[in-house]
PDB file of C-alpha atoms in Angstrom:
ATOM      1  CA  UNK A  13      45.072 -73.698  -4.556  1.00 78.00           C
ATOM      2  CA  UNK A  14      43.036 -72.049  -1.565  1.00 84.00           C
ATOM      3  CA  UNK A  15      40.821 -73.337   0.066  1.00 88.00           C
ATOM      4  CA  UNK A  16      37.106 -73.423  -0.479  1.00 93.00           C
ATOM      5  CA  UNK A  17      35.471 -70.369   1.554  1.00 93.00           C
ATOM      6  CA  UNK A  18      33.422 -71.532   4.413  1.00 91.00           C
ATOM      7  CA  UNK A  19      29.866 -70.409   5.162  1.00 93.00           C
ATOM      8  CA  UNK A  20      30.320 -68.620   8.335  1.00 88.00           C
ATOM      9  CA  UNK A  21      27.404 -69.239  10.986  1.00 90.00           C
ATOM     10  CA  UNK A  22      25.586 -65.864  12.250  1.00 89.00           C
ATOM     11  CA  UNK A  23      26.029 -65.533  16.025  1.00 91.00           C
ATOM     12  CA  UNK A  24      23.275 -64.520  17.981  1.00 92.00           C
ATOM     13  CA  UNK A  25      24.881 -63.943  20.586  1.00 97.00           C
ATOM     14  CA  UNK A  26      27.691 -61.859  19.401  1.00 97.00           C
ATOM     15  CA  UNK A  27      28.713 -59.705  22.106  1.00 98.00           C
ATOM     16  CA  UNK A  28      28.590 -62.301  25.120  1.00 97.00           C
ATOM     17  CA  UNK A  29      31.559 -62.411  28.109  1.00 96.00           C
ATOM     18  CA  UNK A  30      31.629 -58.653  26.607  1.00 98.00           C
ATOM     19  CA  UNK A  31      31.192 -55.499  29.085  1.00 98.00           C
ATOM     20  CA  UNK A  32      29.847 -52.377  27.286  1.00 98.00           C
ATOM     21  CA  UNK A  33      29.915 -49.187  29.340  1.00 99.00           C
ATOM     22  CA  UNK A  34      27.055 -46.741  28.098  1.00 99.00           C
ATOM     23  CA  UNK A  35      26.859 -42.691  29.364  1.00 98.00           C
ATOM     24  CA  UNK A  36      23.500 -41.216  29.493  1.00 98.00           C
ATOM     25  CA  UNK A  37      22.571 -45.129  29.458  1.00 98.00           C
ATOM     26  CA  UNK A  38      19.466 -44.923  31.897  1.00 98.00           C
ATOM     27  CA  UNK A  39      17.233 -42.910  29.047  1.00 98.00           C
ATOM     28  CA  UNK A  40      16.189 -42.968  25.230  1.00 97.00           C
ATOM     29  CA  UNK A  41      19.246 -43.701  22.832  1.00 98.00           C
ATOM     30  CA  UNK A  42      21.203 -44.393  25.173  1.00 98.00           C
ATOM     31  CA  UNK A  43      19.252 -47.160  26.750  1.00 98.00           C
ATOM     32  CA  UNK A  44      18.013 -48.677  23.624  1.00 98.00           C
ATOM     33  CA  UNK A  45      21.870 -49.409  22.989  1.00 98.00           C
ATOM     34  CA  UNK A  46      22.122 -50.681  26.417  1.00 98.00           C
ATOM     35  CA  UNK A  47      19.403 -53.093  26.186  1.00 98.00           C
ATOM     36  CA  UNK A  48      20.423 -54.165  22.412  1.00 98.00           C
ATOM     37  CA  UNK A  49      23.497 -55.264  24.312  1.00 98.00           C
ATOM     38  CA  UNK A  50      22.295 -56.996  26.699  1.00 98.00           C
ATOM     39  CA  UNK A  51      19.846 -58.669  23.870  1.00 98.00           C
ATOM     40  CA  UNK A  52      22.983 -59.989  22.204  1.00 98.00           C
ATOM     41  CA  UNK A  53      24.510 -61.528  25.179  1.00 98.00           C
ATOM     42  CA  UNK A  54      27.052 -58.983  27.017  1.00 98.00           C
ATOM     43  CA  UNK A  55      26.947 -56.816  30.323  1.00 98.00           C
ATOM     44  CA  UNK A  56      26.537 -53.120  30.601  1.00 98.00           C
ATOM     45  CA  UNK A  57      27.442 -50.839  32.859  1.00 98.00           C
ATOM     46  CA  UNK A  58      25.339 -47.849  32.297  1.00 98.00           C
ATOM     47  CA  UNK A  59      26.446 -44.134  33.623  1.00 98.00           C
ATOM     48  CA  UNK A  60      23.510 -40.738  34.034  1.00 98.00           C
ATOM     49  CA  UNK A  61      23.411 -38.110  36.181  1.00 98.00           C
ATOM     50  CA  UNK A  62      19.761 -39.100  37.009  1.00 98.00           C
ATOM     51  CA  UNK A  63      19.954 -42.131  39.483  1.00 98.00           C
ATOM     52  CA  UNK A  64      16.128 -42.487  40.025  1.00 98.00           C
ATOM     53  CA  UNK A  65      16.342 -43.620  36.195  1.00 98.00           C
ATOM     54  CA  UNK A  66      19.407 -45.411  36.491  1.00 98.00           C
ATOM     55  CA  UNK A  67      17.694 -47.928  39.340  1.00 98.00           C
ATOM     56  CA  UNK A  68      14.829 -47.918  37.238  1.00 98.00           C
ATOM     57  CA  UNK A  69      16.982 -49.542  34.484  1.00 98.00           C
ATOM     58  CA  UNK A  70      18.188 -52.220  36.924  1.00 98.00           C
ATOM     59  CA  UNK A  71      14.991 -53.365  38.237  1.00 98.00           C
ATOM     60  CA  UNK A  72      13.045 -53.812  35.398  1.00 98.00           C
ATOM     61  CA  UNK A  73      15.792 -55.773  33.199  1.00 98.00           C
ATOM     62  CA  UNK A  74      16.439 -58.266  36.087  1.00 97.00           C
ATOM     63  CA  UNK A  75      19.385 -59.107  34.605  1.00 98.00           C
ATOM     64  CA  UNK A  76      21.449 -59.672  37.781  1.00 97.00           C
ATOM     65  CA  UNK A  77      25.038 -59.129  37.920  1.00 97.00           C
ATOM     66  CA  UNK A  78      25.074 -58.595  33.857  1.00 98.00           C
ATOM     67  CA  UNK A  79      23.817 -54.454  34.296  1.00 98.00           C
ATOM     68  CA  UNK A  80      25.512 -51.927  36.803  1.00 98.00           C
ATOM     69  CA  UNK A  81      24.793 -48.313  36.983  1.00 98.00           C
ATOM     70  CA  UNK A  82      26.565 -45.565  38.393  1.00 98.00           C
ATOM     71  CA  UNK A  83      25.640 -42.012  38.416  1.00 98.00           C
ATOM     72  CA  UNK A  84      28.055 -39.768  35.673  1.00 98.00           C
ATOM     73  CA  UNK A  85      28.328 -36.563  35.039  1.00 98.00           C
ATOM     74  CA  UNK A  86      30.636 -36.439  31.685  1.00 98.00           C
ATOM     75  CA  UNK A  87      31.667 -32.814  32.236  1.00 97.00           C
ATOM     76  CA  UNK A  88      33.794 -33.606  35.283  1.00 98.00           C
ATOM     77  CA  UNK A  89      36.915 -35.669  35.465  1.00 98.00           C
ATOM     78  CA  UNK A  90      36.769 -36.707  38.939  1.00 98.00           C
ATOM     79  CA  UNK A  91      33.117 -38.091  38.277  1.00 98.00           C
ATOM     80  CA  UNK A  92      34.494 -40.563  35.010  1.00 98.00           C
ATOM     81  CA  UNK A  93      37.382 -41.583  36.995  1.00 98.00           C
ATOM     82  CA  UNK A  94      34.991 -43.075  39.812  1.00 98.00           C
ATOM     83  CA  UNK A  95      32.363 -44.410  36.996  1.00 98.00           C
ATOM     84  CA  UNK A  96      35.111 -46.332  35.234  1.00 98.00           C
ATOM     85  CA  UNK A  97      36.863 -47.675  38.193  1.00 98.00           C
ATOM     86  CA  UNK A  98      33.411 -48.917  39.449  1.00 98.00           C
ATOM     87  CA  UNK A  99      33.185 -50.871  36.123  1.00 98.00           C
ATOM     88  CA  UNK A 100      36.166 -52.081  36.376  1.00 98.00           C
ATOM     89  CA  UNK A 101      35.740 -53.132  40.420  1.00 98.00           C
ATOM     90  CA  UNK A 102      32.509 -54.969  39.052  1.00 97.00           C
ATOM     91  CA  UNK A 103      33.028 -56.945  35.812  1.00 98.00           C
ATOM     92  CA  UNK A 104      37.642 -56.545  35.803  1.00 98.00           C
ATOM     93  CA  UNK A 105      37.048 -55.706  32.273  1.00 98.00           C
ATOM     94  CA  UNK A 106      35.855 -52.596  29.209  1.00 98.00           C
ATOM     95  CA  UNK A 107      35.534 -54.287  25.807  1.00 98.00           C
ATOM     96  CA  UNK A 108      33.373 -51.402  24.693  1.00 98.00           C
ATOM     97  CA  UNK A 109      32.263 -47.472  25.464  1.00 99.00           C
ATOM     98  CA  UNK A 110      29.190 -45.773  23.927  1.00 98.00           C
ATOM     99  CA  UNK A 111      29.658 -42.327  24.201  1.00 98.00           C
ATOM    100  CA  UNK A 112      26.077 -41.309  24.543  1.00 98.00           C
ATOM    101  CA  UNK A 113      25.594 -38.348  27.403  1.00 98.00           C
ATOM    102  CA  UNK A 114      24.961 -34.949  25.723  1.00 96.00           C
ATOM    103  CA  UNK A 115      22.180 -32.337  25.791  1.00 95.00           C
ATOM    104  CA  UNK A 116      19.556 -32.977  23.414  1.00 88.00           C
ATOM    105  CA  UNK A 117      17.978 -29.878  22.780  1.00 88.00           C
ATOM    106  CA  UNK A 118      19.847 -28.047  19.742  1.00 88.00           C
ATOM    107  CA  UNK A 119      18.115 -24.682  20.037  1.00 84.00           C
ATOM    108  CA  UNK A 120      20.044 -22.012  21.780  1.00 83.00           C
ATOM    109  CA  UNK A 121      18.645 -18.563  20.265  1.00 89.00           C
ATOM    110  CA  UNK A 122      20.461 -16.140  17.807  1.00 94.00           C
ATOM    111  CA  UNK A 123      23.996 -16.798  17.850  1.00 95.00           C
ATOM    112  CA  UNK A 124      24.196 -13.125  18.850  1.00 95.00           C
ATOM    113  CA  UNK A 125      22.740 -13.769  22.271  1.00 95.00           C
ATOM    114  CA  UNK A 126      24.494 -17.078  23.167  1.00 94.00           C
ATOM    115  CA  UNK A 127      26.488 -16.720  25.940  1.00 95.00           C
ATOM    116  CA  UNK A 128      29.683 -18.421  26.270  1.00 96.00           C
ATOM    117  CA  UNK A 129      28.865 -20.042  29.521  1.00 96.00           C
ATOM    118  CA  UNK A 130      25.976 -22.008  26.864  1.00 95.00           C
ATOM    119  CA  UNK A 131      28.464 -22.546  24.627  1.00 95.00           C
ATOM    120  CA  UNK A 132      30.428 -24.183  26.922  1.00 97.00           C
ATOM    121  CA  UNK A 133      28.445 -26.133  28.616  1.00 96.00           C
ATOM    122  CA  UNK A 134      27.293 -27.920  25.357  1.00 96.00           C
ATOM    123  CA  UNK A 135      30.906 -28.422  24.363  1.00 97.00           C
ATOM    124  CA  UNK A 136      31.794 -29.594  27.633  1.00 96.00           C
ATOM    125  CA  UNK A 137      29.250 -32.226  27.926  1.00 97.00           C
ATOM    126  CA  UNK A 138      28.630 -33.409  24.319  1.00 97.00           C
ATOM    127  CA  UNK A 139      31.972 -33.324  23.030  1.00 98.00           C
ATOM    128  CA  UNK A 140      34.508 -32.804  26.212  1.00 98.00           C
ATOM    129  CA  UNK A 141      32.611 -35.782  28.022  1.00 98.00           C
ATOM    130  CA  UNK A 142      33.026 -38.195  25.210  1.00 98.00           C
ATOM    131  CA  UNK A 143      37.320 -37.696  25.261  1.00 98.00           C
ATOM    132  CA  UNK A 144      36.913 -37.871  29.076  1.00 98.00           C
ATOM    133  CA  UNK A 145      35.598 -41.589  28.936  1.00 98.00           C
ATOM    134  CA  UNK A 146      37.489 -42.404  26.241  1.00 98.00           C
ATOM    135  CA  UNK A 147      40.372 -41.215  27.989  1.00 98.00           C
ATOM    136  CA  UNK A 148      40.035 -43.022  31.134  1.00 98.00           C
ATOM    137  CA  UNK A 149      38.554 -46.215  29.669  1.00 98.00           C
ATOM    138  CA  UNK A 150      41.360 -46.406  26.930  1.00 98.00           C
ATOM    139  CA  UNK A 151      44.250 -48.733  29.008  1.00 98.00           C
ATOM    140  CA  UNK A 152      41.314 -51.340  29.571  1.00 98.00           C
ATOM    141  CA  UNK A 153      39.616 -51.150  26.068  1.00 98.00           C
ATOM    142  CA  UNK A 154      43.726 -51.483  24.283  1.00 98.00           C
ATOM    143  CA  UNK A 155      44.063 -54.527  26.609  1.00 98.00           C
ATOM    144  CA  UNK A 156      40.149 -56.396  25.659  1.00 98.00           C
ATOM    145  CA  UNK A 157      40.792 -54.973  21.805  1.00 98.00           C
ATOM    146  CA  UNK A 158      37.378 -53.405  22.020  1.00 98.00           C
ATOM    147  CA  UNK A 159      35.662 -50.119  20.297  1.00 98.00           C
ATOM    148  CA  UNK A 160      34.350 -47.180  20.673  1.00 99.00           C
ATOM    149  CA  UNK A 161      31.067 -45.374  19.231  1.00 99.00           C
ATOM    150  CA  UNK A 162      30.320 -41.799  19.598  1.00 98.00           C
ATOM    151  CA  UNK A 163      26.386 -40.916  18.827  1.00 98.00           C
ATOM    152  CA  UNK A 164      26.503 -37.620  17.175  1.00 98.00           C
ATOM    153  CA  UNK A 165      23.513 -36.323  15.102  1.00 97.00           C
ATOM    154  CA  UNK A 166      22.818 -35.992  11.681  1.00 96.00           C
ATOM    155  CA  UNK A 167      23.178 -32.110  13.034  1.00 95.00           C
ATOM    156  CA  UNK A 168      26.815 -32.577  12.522  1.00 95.00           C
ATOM    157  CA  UNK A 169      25.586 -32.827   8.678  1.00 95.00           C
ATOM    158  CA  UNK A 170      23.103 -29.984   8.263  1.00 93.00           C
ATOM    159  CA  UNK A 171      21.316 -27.450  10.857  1.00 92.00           C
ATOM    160  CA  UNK A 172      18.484 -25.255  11.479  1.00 91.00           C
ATOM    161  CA  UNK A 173      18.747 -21.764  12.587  1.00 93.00           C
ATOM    162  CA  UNK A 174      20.045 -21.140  15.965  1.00 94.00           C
ATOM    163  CA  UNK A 175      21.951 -24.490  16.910  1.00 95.00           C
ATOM    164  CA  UNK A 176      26.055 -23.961  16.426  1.00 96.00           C
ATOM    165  CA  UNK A 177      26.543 -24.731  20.145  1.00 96.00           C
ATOM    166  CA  UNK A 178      24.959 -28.097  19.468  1.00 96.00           C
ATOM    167  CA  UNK A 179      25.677 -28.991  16.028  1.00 96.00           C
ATOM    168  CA  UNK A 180      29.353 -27.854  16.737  1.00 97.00           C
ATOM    169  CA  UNK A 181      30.014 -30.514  19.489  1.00 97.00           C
ATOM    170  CA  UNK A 182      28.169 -33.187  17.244  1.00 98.00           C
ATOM    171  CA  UNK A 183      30.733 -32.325  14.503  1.00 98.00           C
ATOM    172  CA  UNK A 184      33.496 -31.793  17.224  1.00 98.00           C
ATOM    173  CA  UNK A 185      32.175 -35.893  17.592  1.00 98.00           C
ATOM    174  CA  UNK A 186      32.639 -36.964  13.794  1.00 98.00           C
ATOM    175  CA  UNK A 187      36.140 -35.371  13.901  1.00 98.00           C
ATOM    176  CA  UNK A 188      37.082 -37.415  17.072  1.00 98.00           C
ATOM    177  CA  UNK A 189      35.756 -40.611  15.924  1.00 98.00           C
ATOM    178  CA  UNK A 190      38.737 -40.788  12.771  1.00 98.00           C
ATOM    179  CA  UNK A 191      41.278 -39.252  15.005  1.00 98.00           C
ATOM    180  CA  UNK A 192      40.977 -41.700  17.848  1.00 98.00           C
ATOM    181  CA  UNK A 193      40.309 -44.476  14.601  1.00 98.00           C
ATOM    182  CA  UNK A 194      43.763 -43.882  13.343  1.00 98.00           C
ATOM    183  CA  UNK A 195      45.425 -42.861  16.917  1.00 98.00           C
ATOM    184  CA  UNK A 196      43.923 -46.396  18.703  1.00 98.00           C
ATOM    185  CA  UNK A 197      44.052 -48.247  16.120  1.00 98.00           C
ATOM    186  CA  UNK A 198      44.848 -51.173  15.132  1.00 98.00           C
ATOM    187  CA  UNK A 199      43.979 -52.803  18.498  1.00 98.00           C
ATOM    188  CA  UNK A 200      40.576 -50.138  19.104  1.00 98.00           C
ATOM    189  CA  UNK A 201      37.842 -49.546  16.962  1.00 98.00           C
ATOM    190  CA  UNK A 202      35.979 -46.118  16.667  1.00 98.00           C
ATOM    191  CA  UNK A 203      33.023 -45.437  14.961  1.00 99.00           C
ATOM    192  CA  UNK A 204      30.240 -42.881  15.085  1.00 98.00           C
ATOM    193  CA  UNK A 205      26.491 -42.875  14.792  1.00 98.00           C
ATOM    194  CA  UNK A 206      24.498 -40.467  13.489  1.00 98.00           C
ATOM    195  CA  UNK A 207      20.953 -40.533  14.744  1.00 98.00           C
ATOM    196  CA  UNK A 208      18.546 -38.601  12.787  1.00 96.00           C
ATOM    197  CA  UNK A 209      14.616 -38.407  14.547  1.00 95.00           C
ATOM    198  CA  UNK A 210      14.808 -40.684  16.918  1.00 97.00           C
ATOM    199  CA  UNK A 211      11.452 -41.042  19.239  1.00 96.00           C
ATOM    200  CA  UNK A 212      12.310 -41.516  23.158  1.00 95.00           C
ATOM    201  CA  UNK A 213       8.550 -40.725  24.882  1.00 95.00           C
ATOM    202  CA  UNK A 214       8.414 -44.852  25.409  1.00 94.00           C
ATOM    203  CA  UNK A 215      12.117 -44.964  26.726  1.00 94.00           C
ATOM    204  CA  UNK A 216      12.277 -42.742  29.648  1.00 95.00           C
ATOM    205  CA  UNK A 217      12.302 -43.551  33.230  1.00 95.00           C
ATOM    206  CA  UNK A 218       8.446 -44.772  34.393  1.00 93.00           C
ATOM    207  CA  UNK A 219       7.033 -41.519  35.658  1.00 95.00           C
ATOM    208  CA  UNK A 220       7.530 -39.644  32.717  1.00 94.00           C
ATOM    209  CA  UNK A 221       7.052 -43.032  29.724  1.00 94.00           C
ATOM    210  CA  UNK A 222       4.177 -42.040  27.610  1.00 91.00           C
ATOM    211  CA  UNK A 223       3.477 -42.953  23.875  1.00 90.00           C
ATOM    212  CA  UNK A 224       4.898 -40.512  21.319  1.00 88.00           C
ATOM    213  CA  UNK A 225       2.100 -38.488  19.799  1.00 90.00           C
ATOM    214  CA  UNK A 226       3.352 -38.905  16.054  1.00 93.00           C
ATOM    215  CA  UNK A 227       1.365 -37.764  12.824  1.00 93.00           C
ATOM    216  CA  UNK A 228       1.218 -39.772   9.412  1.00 94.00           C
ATOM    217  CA  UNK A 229       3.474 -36.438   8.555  1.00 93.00           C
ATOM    218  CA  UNK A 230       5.844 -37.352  10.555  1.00 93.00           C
ATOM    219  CA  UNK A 231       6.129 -40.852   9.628  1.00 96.00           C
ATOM    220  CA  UNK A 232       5.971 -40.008   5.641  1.00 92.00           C
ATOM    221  CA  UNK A 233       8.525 -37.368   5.665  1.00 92.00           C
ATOM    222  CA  UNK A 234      11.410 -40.319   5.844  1.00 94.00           C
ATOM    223  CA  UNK A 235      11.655 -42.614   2.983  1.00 94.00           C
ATOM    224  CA  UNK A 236      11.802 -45.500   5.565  1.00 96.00           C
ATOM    225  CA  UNK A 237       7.998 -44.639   6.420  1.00 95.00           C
ATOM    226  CA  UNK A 238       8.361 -44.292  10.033  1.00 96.00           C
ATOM    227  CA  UNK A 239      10.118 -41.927  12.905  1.00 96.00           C
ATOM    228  CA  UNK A 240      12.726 -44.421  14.491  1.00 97.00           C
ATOM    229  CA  UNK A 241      13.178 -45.965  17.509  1.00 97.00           C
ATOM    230  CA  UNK A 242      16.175 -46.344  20.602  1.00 98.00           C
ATOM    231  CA  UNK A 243      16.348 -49.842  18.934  1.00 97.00           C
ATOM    232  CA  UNK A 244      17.273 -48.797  15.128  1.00 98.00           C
ATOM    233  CA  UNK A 245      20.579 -47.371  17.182  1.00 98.00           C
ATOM    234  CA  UNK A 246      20.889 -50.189  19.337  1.00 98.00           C
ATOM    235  CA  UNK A 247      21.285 -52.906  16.397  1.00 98.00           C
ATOM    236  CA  UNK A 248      23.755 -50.777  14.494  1.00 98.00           C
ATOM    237  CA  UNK A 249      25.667 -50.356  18.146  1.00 98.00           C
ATOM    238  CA  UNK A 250      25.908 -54.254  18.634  1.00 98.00           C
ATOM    239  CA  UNK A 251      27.410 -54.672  15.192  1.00 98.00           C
ATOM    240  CA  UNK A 252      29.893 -52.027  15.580  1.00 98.00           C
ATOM    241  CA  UNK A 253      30.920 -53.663  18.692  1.00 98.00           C
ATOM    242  CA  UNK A 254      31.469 -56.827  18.039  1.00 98.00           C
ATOM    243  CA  UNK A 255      33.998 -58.996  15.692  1.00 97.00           C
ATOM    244  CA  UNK A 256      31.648 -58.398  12.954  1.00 96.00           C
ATOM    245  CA  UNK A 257      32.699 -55.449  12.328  1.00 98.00           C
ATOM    246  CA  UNK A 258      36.242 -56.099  12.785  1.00 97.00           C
ATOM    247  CA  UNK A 259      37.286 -53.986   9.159  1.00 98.00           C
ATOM    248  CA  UNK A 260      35.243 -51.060  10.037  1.00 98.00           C
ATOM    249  CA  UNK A 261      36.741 -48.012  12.128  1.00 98.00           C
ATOM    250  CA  UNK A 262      36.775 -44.353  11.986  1.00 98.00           C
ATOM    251  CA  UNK A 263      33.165 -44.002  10.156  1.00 98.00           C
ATOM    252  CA  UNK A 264      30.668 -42.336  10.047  1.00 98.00           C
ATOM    253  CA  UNK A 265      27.138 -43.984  10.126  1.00 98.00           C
ATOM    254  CA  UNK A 266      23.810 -41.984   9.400  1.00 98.00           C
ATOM    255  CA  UNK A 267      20.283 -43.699  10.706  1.00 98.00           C
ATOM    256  CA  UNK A 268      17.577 -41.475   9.862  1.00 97.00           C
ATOM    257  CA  UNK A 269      15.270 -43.232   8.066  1.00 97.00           C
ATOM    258  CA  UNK A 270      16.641 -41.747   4.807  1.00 96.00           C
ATOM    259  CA  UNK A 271      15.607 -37.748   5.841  1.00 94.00           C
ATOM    260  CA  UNK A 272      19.435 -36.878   4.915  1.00 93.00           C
ATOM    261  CA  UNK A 273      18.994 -37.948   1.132  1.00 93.00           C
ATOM    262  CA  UNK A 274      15.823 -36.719   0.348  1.00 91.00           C
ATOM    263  CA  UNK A 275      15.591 -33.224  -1.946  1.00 86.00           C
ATOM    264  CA  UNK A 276      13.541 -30.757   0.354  1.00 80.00           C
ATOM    265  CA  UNK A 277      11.640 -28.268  -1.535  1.00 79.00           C
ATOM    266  CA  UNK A 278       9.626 -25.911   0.091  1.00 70.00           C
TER     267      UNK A 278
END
């Protein structure tokens, strides 16, 4: 007869003696992950192309030796080599990779009067940058057994007018995120996040940290009853990359307060 099931304690600490590199980790998203990490007990090494930021980052966590940064541009090989071997030189190991560097802003004009160098550049950053570090941080994450989350958009779901460069590489993200899932797997996890409104104004580097000007509209329009935060993404990021979620790759996972289920009429 088997055994009784035990009652498993939670671990608060569930991603400790773990190093999680983060791209565009000095800003917004991609810092609320980083700090989320570091909330639940690991090290981050954090990659942007904006260093002032990136320092910012390390002195006001005063986390010691536990956060690194190193200046990344995604878009160029040469530039994720050096970011991954620093991570490497620092903490020896990569149990995880958030794939978080992109350009945020989705509208581009008529698709008529896009050039290709626009094109390109989005695809080259947003989706092109998140095989780069995958690529070069793969070896290390197959020998930790670690995962992988890509942050696309709930604009890989649905778009407004005059955004295929951008929703295009968030899809191109969704589509990468099974294929490396069955491809890596069973020893790496990948998963995606899909970040719907997410408000940043409190997360940027000091100089530029304001509080978001948000109406009662904006809050009210998502069933949740509020815009979200760095930190909604951060606590789904900690879960997929740690054992909890050790029977969930190649997903899909949409935080947006509920905005993608709800019947718009006009």
């Amino acid at each position: 007869m088997p055994k009784t099931p035990a009652i498993t304690a939670y671990d608060h600490q569930p991603l400790r003696k773990r190093v999680v590199l983060i791209t565009g980790g000095a800003q917004g998203v991609g810092r609320g992950i980083a700090q989320a990490v570091l909330g639940a007990g690991g090290s981050v090494m954090i990659g942007d192309l904006d260093v002032q930021a990136g320092h910012a980052c390390l002195e006001e966590w005063k986390v010691g030796e536990r956060a690194a940064f190193g200046q990344l541009d995604v878009s160029r090989e040469p530039s994720v080599r050096r970011w991954i071997k620093a991570a490497l030189d620092q903490f020896g190991a990569i149990h995880g990779l958030v794939n978080n560097a992109g350009i945020a802003d989705p509208n581009r004009g008529p698709l008529e009067e896009l050039s290709l160098e626009s094109w390109n550049r989005y695809i080259g950053t947003n989706l092109t940058g998140a095989f780069l570090c995958s690529k070069h941080a793969m070896p290390s994450l197959k020998a930790s057994g670690g995962a992988v989350i890509h942050i696309a958009s709930t604009r890989a779901l649905q778009s407004e007018p005059d955004t295929e460069a951008y929703a295009a590489s968030k899809g191109g993200l969704v589509a990468l995120t099974h294929a490396m899932a069955v491809s890596a797997g069973p020893v790496v996890r990948v998963n995606a996040i899909l970040p719907g409104w997410i408000s940043t104004d409190a997360w940027k580097k000091p100089q530029e940290r304001h509080q978001p000007k948000l109406s009662r509209k904006d809050h009210a329009q998502h069933p949740a009853g509020r815009v979200g935060t760095p930190d909604d993404i951060g606590s789904l990021a900690v879960y997929l990359l740690s054992d909890a979620s050790g029977f969930v790759t190649g997903q899909r996972f949409v935080v947006d307060g509920g905005m993608t289920i709800k019947m718009q009429y006009a």
